mmCIF file of C-alpha atoms in Angstrom:
data_model
loop_
_atom_site.group_PDB
_atom_site.id
_atom_site.type_symbol
_atom_site.label_atom_id
_atom_site.label_comp_id
_atom_site.label_asym_id
_atom_site.label_seq_id
_atom_site.Cartn_x
_atom_site.Cartn_y
_atom_site.Cartn_z
ATOM 1 C CA MET A 1 -12.011 29.782 -9.600
ATOM 2 C CA PHE A 2 -14.168 27.993 -7.006
ATOM 3 C CA ALA A 3 -17.510 29.721 -6.410
ATOM 4 C CA PRO A 4 -17.640 31.799 -3.184
ATOM 5 C CA GLU A 5 -20.376 29.498 -1.804
ATOM 6 C CA THR A 6 -18.160 26.391 -2.121
ATOM 7 C CA LYS A 7 -18.194 24.337 1.092
ATOM 8 C CA ILE A 8 -14.612 24.043 2.268
ATOM 9 C CA LEU A 9 -13.130 21.793 4.959
ATOM 10 C CA VAL A 10 -9.844 22.883 6.559
ATOM 11 C CA VAL A 11 -8.058 20.069 8.406
ATOM 12 C CA ASP A 12 -5.028 20.780 10.601
ATOM 13 C CA ASP A 13 -4.052 19.869 14.152
ATOM 14 C CA MET A 14 -2.416 23.292 14.607
ATOM 15 C CA ILE A 15 -4.969 25.997 15.305
ATOM 16 C CA THR A 16 -2.539 28.620 13.985
ATOM 17 C CA MET A 17 -2.402 27.033 10.553
ATOM 18 C CA ARG A 18 -6.193 26.601 10.472
ATOM 19 C CA LYS A 19 -6.472 30.332 11.198
ATOM 20 C CA ILE A 20 -3.957 31.181 8.454
ATOM 21 C CA VAL A 21 -5.810 29.047 5.897
ATOM 22 C CA ARG A 22 -9.197 30.439 7.007
ATOM 23 C CA LYS A 23 -7.828 34.004 6.758
ATOM 24 C CA ASN A 24 -6.587 33.327 3.214
ATOM 25 C CA LEU A 25 -9.888 31.724 2.204
ATOM 26 C CA SER A 26 -11.925 34.582 3.716
ATOM 27 C CA GLU A 27 -9.812 37.134 1.859
ATOM 28 C CA LEU A 28 -10.677 35.272 -1.361
ATOM 29 C CA GLY A 29 -14.387 35.611 -0.528
ATOM 30 C CA PHE A 30 -15.181 32.111 0.769
ATOM 31 C CA LYS A 31 -17.669 31.918 3.636
ATOM 32 C CA GLU A 32 -18.637 28.243 4.009
ATOM 33 C CA ILE A 33 -15.550 27.121 5.908
ATOM 34 C CA LYS A 34 -15.531 24.274 8.444
ATOM 35 C CA GLU A 35 -12.544 23.137 10.488
ATOM 36 C CA ALA A 36 -11.353 19.803 11.860
ATOM 37 C CA ASP A 37 -8.244 19.132 13.907
ATOM 38 C CA ASP A 38 -7.180 15.911 12.226
ATOM 39 C CA GLY A 39 -8.232 13.305 9.677
ATOM 40 C CA ALA A 40 -10.197 11.297 12.220
ATOM 41 C CA THR A 41 -12.397 14.241 13.210
ATOM 42 C CA ALA A 42 -12.673 15.378 9.580
ATOM 43 C CA TRP A 43 -14.116 12.106 8.322
ATOM 44 C CA PRO A 44 -17.460 12.286 10.237
ATOM 45 C CA LEU A 45 -17.930 15.831 8.895
ATOM 46 C CA ILE A 46 -17.288 14.541 5.373
ATOM 47 C CA GLU A 47 -19.800 11.715 5.957
ATOM 48 C CA VAL A 48 -22.443 14.234 7.068
ATOM 49 C CA GLY A 49 -21.799 16.159 3.859
ATOM 50 C CA ILE A 50 -22.375 12.985 1.824
ATOM 51 C CA ALA A 51 -25.500 12.024 3.794
ATOM 52 C CA THR A 52 -27.088 15.466 3.407
ATOM 53 C CA LYS A 53 -26.168 15.646 -0.277
ATOM 54 C CA GLN A 54 -24.055 18.698 0.478
ATOM 55 C CA PRO A 55 -20.529 17.358 0.114
ATOM 56 C CA TYR A 56 -17.478 19.536 0.573
ATOM 57 C CA GLY A 57 -16.332 21.143 -2.648
ATOM 58 C CA LEU A 58 -12.739 21.491 -1.471
ATOM 59 C CA ILE A 59 -10.594 19.986 1.286
ATOM 60 C CA VAL A 60 -7.454 21.817 2.449
ATOM 61 C CA CYS A 61 -5.574 19.392 4.659
ATOM 62 C CA ASP A 62 -2.293 19.289 6.552
ATOM 63 C CA TRP A 63 -0.074 16.246 6.040
ATOM 64 C CA ASN A 64 1.382 15.668 9.477
ATOM 65 C CA MET A 65 -1.347 15.159 12.075
ATOM 66 C CA PRO A 66 -1.994 12.729 14.920
ATOM 67 C CA THR A 67 -4.568 9.919 14.643
ATOM 68 C CA MET A 68 -5.134 10.198 10.878
ATOM 69 C CA LYS A 69 -2.576 11.920 8.654
ATOM 70 C CA GLY A 70 -3.530 14.000 5.632
ATOM 71 C CA ILE A 71 -2.338 11.339 3.193
ATOM 72 C CA ASP A 72 -4.599 8.765 4.859
ATOM 73 C CA LEU A 73 -7.605 11.088 4.719
ATOM 74 C CA LEU A 74 -6.843 11.685 1.029
ATOM 75 C CA LYS A 75 -6.803 7.923 0.355
ATOM 76 C CA LYS A 76 -10.102 7.512 2.228
ATOM 77 C CA VAL A 77 -11.719 10.284 0.187
ATOM 78 C CA ARG A 78 -10.419 8.891 -3.113
ATOM 79 C CA ALA A 79 -11.713 5.427 -2.179
ATOM 80 C CA HIS A 80 -15.286 6.652 -1.571
ATOM 81 C CA ILE A 81 -17.268 6.508 -4.792
ATOM 82 C CA GLU A 82 -19.477 9.518 -4.016
ATOM 83 C CA ILE A 83 -16.671 11.942 -3.156
ATOM 84 C CA ALA A 84 -13.687 10.412 -4.929
ATOM 85 C CA LYS A 85 -13.206 13.460 -7.148
ATOM 86 C CA THR A 86 -13.284 16.063 -4.359
ATOM 87 C CA PRO A 87 -10.540 18.666 -4.941
ATOM 88 C CA PHE A 88 -7.934 17.995 -2.244
ATOM 89 C CA LEU A 89 -5.053 20.353 -1.442
ATOM 90 C CA LEU A 90 -2.398 18.911 0.870
ATOM 91 C CA VAL A 91 -0.373 21.334 2.976
ATOM 92 C CA THR A 92 3.049 20.253 4.135
ATOM 93 C CA ALA A 93 6.132 21.647 5.828
ATOM 94 C CA GLU A 94 8.307 18.844 4.499
ATOM 95 C CA ALA A 95 8.071 18.513 0.708
ATOM 96 C CA GLU A 96 10.668 15.792 0.331
ATOM 97 C CA ILE A 97 10.578 13.950 -2.977
ATOM 98 C CA GLY A 98 9.309 10.665 -1.531
ATOM 99 C CA GLN A 99 6.445 12.435 0.190
ATOM 100 C CA ILE A 100 5.396 14.315 -2.942
ATOM 101 C CA SER A 101 5.480 11.102 -4.997
ATOM 102 C CA GLU A 102 3.267 9.380 -2.420
ATOM 103 C CA ALA A 103 0.768 12.252 -2.547
ATOM 104 C CA ILE A 104 0.646 12.212 -6.357
ATOM 105 C CA SER A 105 0.183 8.429 -6.393
ATOM 106 C CA ALA A 106 -2.691 8.802 -3.908
ATOM 107 C CA GLY A 107 -4.396 11.285 -6.234
ATOM 108 C CA VAL A 108 -3.757 14.638 -4.559
ATOM 109 C CA SER A 109 -5.054 17.609 -6.574
ATOM 110 C CA ASP A 110 -2.033 19.702 -5.589
ATOM 111 C CA TYR A 111 0.211 20.354 -2.601
ATOM 112 C CA LEU A 112 1.213 23.538 -0.839
ATOM 113 C CA VAL A 113 4.563 23.840 0.894
ATOM 114 C CA LYS A 114 4.820 25.940 4.070
ATOM 115 C CA PRO A 115 5.659 28.775 4.402
ATOM 116 C CA PHE A 116 3.318 30.204 1.786
ATOM 117 C CA SER A 117 2.191 33.709 0.907
ATOM 118 C CA SER A 118 -1.414 34.717 0.161
ATOM 119 C CA SER A 119 -0.610 34.907 -3.564
ATOM 120 C CA VAL A 120 0.861 31.382 -3.598
ATOM 121 C CA PHE A 121 -2.190 30.101 -1.701
ATOM 122 C CA SER A 122 -4.492 31.749 -4.225
ATOM 123 C CA SER A 123 -2.613 30.385 -7.249
ATOM 124 C CA LYS A 124 -2.652 26.871 -5.766
ATOM 125 C CA LEU A 125 -6.435 27.088 -5.327
ATOM 126 C CA GLU A 126 -6.734 28.247 -8.922
ATOM 127 C CA ALA A 127 -4.631 25.265 -10.063
ATOM 128 C CA VAL A 128 -6.747 22.845 -8.025
ATOM 129 C CA TRP A 129 -9.929 24.342 -9.469
ATOM 130 C CA LYS A 130 -8.647 24.079 -13.043
ATOM 131 C CA LYS A 131 -7.699 20.466 -12.482
ATOM 132 C CA ALA A 132 -11.160 19.680 -11.102
ATOM 133 C CA SER A 133 -13.115 21.594 -13.755
ATOM 134 C CA PRO A 134 -14.544 19.760 -16.768
ATOM 135 C CA LYS A 135 -12.499 20.476 -19.906
ATOM 136 C CA MET B 1 28.270 12.942 13.504
ATOM 137 C CA PRO B 2 27.755 16.392 11.930
ATOM 138 C CA LYS B 3 29.638 19.460 13.084
ATOM 139 C CA LEU B 4 27.870 22.631 14.115
ATOM 140 C CA ASP B 5 29.333 24.354 11.096
ATOM 141 C CA VAL B 6 28.005 26.648 8.395
ATOM 142 C CA GLU B 7 26.707 23.748 6.280
ATOM 143 C CA PHE B 8 24.600 22.524 9.189
ATOM 144 C CA LEU B 9 23.561 25.922 10.567
ATOM 145 C CA ASN B 10 22.686 27.800 7.399
ATOM 146 C CA PRO B 11 19.528 25.855 6.500
ATOM 147 C CA PHE B 12 18.082 26.762 9.927
ATOM 148 C CA ILE B 13 19.090 30.420 9.565
ATOM 149 C CA ASP B 14 17.759 30.644 6.000
ATOM 150 C CA GLY B 15 14.609 28.776 7.032
ATOM 151 C CA THR B 16 13.977 31.224 9.876
ATOM 152 C CA ILE B 17 14.391 34.305 7.682
ATOM 153 C CA GLU B 18 12.279 32.821 4.875
ATOM 154 C CA THR B 19 9.486 31.618 7.184
ATOM 155 C CA LEU B 20 9.141 34.988 8.898
ATOM 156 C CA LYS B 21 9.235 36.842 5.601
ATOM 157 C CA VAL B 22 6.708 34.682 3.752
ATOM 158 C CA GLN B 23 4.341 33.634 6.541
ATOM 159 C CA CYS B 24 4.468 36.778 8.685
ATOM 160 C CA SER B 25 5.662 39.539 6.290
ATOM 161 C CA PHE B 26 8.352 40.197 8.869
ATOM 162 C CA ASP B 27 11.967 41.009 8.051
ATOM 163 C CA ALA B 28 14.657 39.478 10.228
ATOM 164 C CA THR B 29 18.426 39.716 9.900
ATOM 165 C CA ALA B 30 20.690 37.040 11.307
ATOM 166 C CA GLY B 31 23.525 38.128 13.556
ATOM 167 C CA LYS B 32 26.732 36.232 14.157
ATOM 168 C CA ALA B 33 26.373 32.734 15.582
ATOM 169 C CA HIS B 34 28.156 32.321 18.912
ATOM 170 C CA LEU B 35 28.476 29.876 21.757
ATOM 171 C CA LYS B 36 25.824 30.256 24.425
ATOM 172 C CA ASP B 37 28.210 31.285 27.157
ATOM 173 C CA HIS B 38 26.101 33.976 28.768
ATOM 174 C CA ILE B 39 22.462 34.750 29.419
ATOM 175 C CA PRO B 40 21.120 36.983 26.638
ATOM 176 C CA GLU B 41 20.069 40.489 27.571
ATOM 177 C CA SER B 42 16.665 40.089 25.926
ATOM 178 C CA SER B 43 14.232 38.170 28.096
ATOM 179 C CA ILE B 44 12.687 34.981 26.696
ATOM 180 C CA ASP B 45 8.989 34.553 27.345
ATOM 181 C CA ILE B 46 8.135 31.734 24.937
ATOM 182 C CA ALA B 47 10.194 29.111 23.148
ATOM 183 C CA ALA B 48 9.467 26.160 20.903
ATOM 184 C CA VAL B 49 11.860 23.208 20.991
ATOM 185 C CA ILE B 50 12.174 20.334 18.543
ATOM 186 C CA GLY B 51 14.368 17.248 18.700
ATOM 187 C CA LEU B 52 16.916 16.613 15.981
ATOM 188 C CA ALA B 53 17.246 12.882 15.467
ATOM 189 C CA SER B 54 19.002 10.852 12.806
ATOM 190 C CA PRO B 55 20.774 7.478 12.830
ATOM 191 C CA ALA B 56 24.078 9.359 13.351
ATOM 192 C CA PHE B 57 23.269 12.021 15.951
ATOM 193 C CA LYS B 58 20.760 13.579 18.293
ATOM 194 C CA GLY B 59 20.237 17.162 19.327
ATOM 195 C CA SER B 60 17.675 19.914 19.607
ATOM 196 C CA ILE B 61 16.813 23.279 18.183
ATOM 197 C CA ALA B 62 14.871 25.990 19.959
ATOM 198 C CA ILE B 63 13.401 29.261 18.794
ATOM 199 C CA CYS B 64 13.142 31.760 21.641
ATOM 200 C CA PHE B 65 11.105 34.965 21.657
ATOM 201 C CA PRO B 66 10.599 37.911 23.974
ATOM 202 C CA LYS B 67 6.885 38.604 24.352
ATOM 203 C CA VAL B 68 6.894 41.821 22.313
ATOM 204 C CA VAL B 69 8.522 40.201 19.274
ATOM 205 C CA PHE B 70 6.328 37.112 19.453
ATOM 206 C CA LEU B 71 3.095 39.118 19.696
ATOM 207 C CA ALA B 72 4.122 41.285 16.731
ATOM 208 C CA LEU B 73 4.845 38.157 14.669
ATOM 209 C CA MET B 74 1.514 36.591 15.565
ATOM 210 C CA GLU B 75 -0.322 39.793 14.675
ATOM 211 C CA ARG B 76 1.215 39.748 11.200
ATOM 212 C CA MET B 77 0.708 36.014 10.740
ATOM 213 C CA LEU B 78 -2.892 35.760 11.940
ATOM 214 C CA GLY B 79 -4.175 39.280 11.358
ATOM 215 C CA GLU B 80 -5.241 39.452 15.032
ATOM 216 C CA LYS B 81 -3.953 41.791 17.727
ATOM 217 C CA HIS B 82 -3.108 40.252 21.109
ATOM 218 C CA THR B 83 -1.664 41.804 24.248
ATOM 219 C CA GLU B 84 -0.848 38.540 26.026
ATOM 220 C CA ILE B 85 0.519 35.154 24.964
ATOM 221 C CA THR B 86 -2.574 32.981 25.243
ATOM 222 C CA LYS B 87 -2.662 29.183 25.143
ATOM 223 C CA GLU B 88 -3.962 29.447 21.591
ATOM 224 C CA LEU B 89 -1.066 31.688 20.538
ATOM 225 C CA GLU B 90 1.481 29.229 21.959
ATOM 226 C CA ASP B 91 0.545 26.990 19.045
ATOM 227 C CA GLY B 92 1.927 29.698 16.739
ATOM 228 C CA ALA B 93 5.467 29.252 18.097
ATOM 229 C CA SER B 94 5.195 25.515 17.422
ATOM 230 C CA GLU B 95 3.969 26.118 13.912
ATOM 231 C CA LEU B 96 6.781 28.567 13.115
ATOM 232 C CA LEU B 97 9.436 26.139 14.336
ATOM 233 C CA ASN B 98 7.707 23.294 12.535
ATOM 234 C CA ILE B 99 7.949 25.194 9.236
ATOM 235 C CA ILE B 100 11.582 26.229 9.843
ATOM 236 C CA PHE B 101 12.466 22.641 10.759
ATOM 237 C CA GLY B 102 10.713 21.312 7.638
ATOM 238 C CA GLN B 103 12.710 23.623 5.394
ATOM 239 C CA ALA B 104 16.055 22.886 7.056
ATOM 240 C CA LYS B 105 15.359 19.156 7.153
ATOM 241 C CA ARG B 106 14.657 19.106 3.416
ATOM 242 C CA VAL B 107 17.969 20.845 2.624
ATOM 243 C CA LEU B 108 20.023 18.776 5.085
ATOM 244 C CA ASN B 109 18.476 15.477 4.027
ATOM 245 C CA GLN B 110 19.401 16.232 0.421
ATOM 246 C CA LYS B 111 22.977 16.288 1.748
ATOM 247 C CA GLY B 112 22.521 12.902 3.407
ATOM 248 C CA TYR B 113 21.786 13.811 7.042
ATOM 249 C CA SER B 114 18.653 11.600 7.318
ATOM 250 C CA ILE B 115 16.969 13.774 9.937
ATOM 251 C CA GLU B 116 13.702 12.246 11.125
ATOM 252 C CA LYS B 117 10.297 13.871 11.550
ATOM 253 C CA ALA B 118 9.641 15.450 14.937
ATOM 254 C CA ILE B 119 6.985 17.459 16.733
ATOM 255 C CA PRO B 120 7.801 20.700 18.589
ATOM 256 C CA THR B 121 7.000 21.326 22.234
ATOM 257 C CA ILE B 122 6.405 24.706 23.849
ATOM 258 C CA VAL B 123 8.193 26.175 26.846
ATOM 259 C CA ARG B 124 6.577 29.134 28.586
ATOM 260 C CA GLY B 125 7.647 31.417 31.398
ATOM 261 C CA ASP B 126 8.645 34.978 32.128
ATOM 262 C CA ASN B 127 12.309 35.706 31.562
ATOM 263 C CA MET B 128 13.215 32.046 31.232
ATOM 264 C CA GLN B 129 16.121 29.998 29.898
ATOM 265 C CA VAL B 130 15.931 26.972 27.623
ATOM 266 C CA ARG B 131 17.941 23.936 28.722
ATOM 267 C CA HIS B 132 19.044 21.446 26.075
ATOM 268 C CA LEU B 133 19.746 17.840 27.028
ATOM 269 C CA THR B 134 23.424 18.013 26.220
ATOM 270 C CA VAL B 135 26.712 18.886 27.864
ATOM 271 C CA LYS B 136 28.196 19.934 24.542
ATOM 272 C CA PRO B 137 28.390 23.580 23.481
ATOM 273 C CA ILE B 138 25.157 25.222 22.410
ATOM 274 C CA LEU B 139 25.182 27.640 19.497
ATOM 275 C CA MET B 140 23.015 30.734 19.566
ATOM 276 C CA VAL B 141 22.049 32.731 16.510
ATOM 277 C CA PRO B 142 20.520 36.140 17.243
ATOM 278 C CA PHE B 143 18.065 37.698 14.795
ATOM 279 C CA GLN B 144 17.293 41.394 14.644
ATOM 280 C CA THR B 145 13.826 42.644 13.761
ATOM 281 C CA ALA B 146 12.077 46.006 13.896
ATOM 282 C CA MET B 147 10.455 44.835 17.153
ATOM 283 C CA GLY B 148 13.641 43.588 18.811
ATOM 284 C CA GLU B 149 15.781 40.512 19.001
ATOM 285 C CA PHE B 150 14.996 36.792 19.120
ATOM 286 C CA PHE B 151 17.203 33.703 18.966
ATOM 287 C CA ILE B 152 17.544 30.209 17.704
ATOM 288 C CA GLU B 153 19.648 27.792 19.738
ATOM 289 C CA ILE B 154 21.105 24.590 18.336
ATOM 290 C CA ALA B 155 22.625 21.796 20.376
ATOM 291 C CA LEU B 156 24.018 18.450 19.252
ATOM 292 C CA GLU B 157 24.850 15.565 21.573
#
């Protein structure tokens, strides 16, 4: 599993969902949690992480947001050579086949469909970590 | 044009029960759907409304809560106790409806309804009523919980 000191960025325009994700992460022992309310406000935080050589070790991001959607933030992250392999968990309330295919094509680590329980959240994080860990 | 029948209603009812159970650890039981022909006895203090739009029809769905039920749900969902519905908590009603809508939309679109994405809006007030932009009948589905009753309302133009 991700180390407890992993820097995590939670991106969601709904404060309620940011709180739910933060609550789940805190219960799993994570403390380095930052929040952004959409992709456009997340990107400068990600850039600071790159510039200070302290990049985020995990991004948990909603799909449907104003200004910059989760899928667009994912593509931006994957296109940046220094952070292209950042574990990226997309959270969505929709989960239609076309959307999932688009996320997989864009290189998502995994996706989480709302509503989700704490145990599902935890197992998704575990799956993302396994995928990101060297074999 | 879809009918307000079981095939159309059930995904919203199932989505409501599932969302409350999984996201809030809150059990709710659906009562019998009926036409909204009277003002419900339970007061409504907060509602979230979302437009239903597809190439074939338009409509709206609302989820309506008395304060006591809404605050209990938020406490379970966020792990925080509140005594009033704050601006920040209003977002929680939107999020719940957003999740319910997402689930119902997925099921209905698999059956060919082509419902489009939409964003909920919040309506606040003490003891209020929700007005849908339609002259057609509005269906109400009551839900019973340990903390009291809440409703969803569905209207199609």
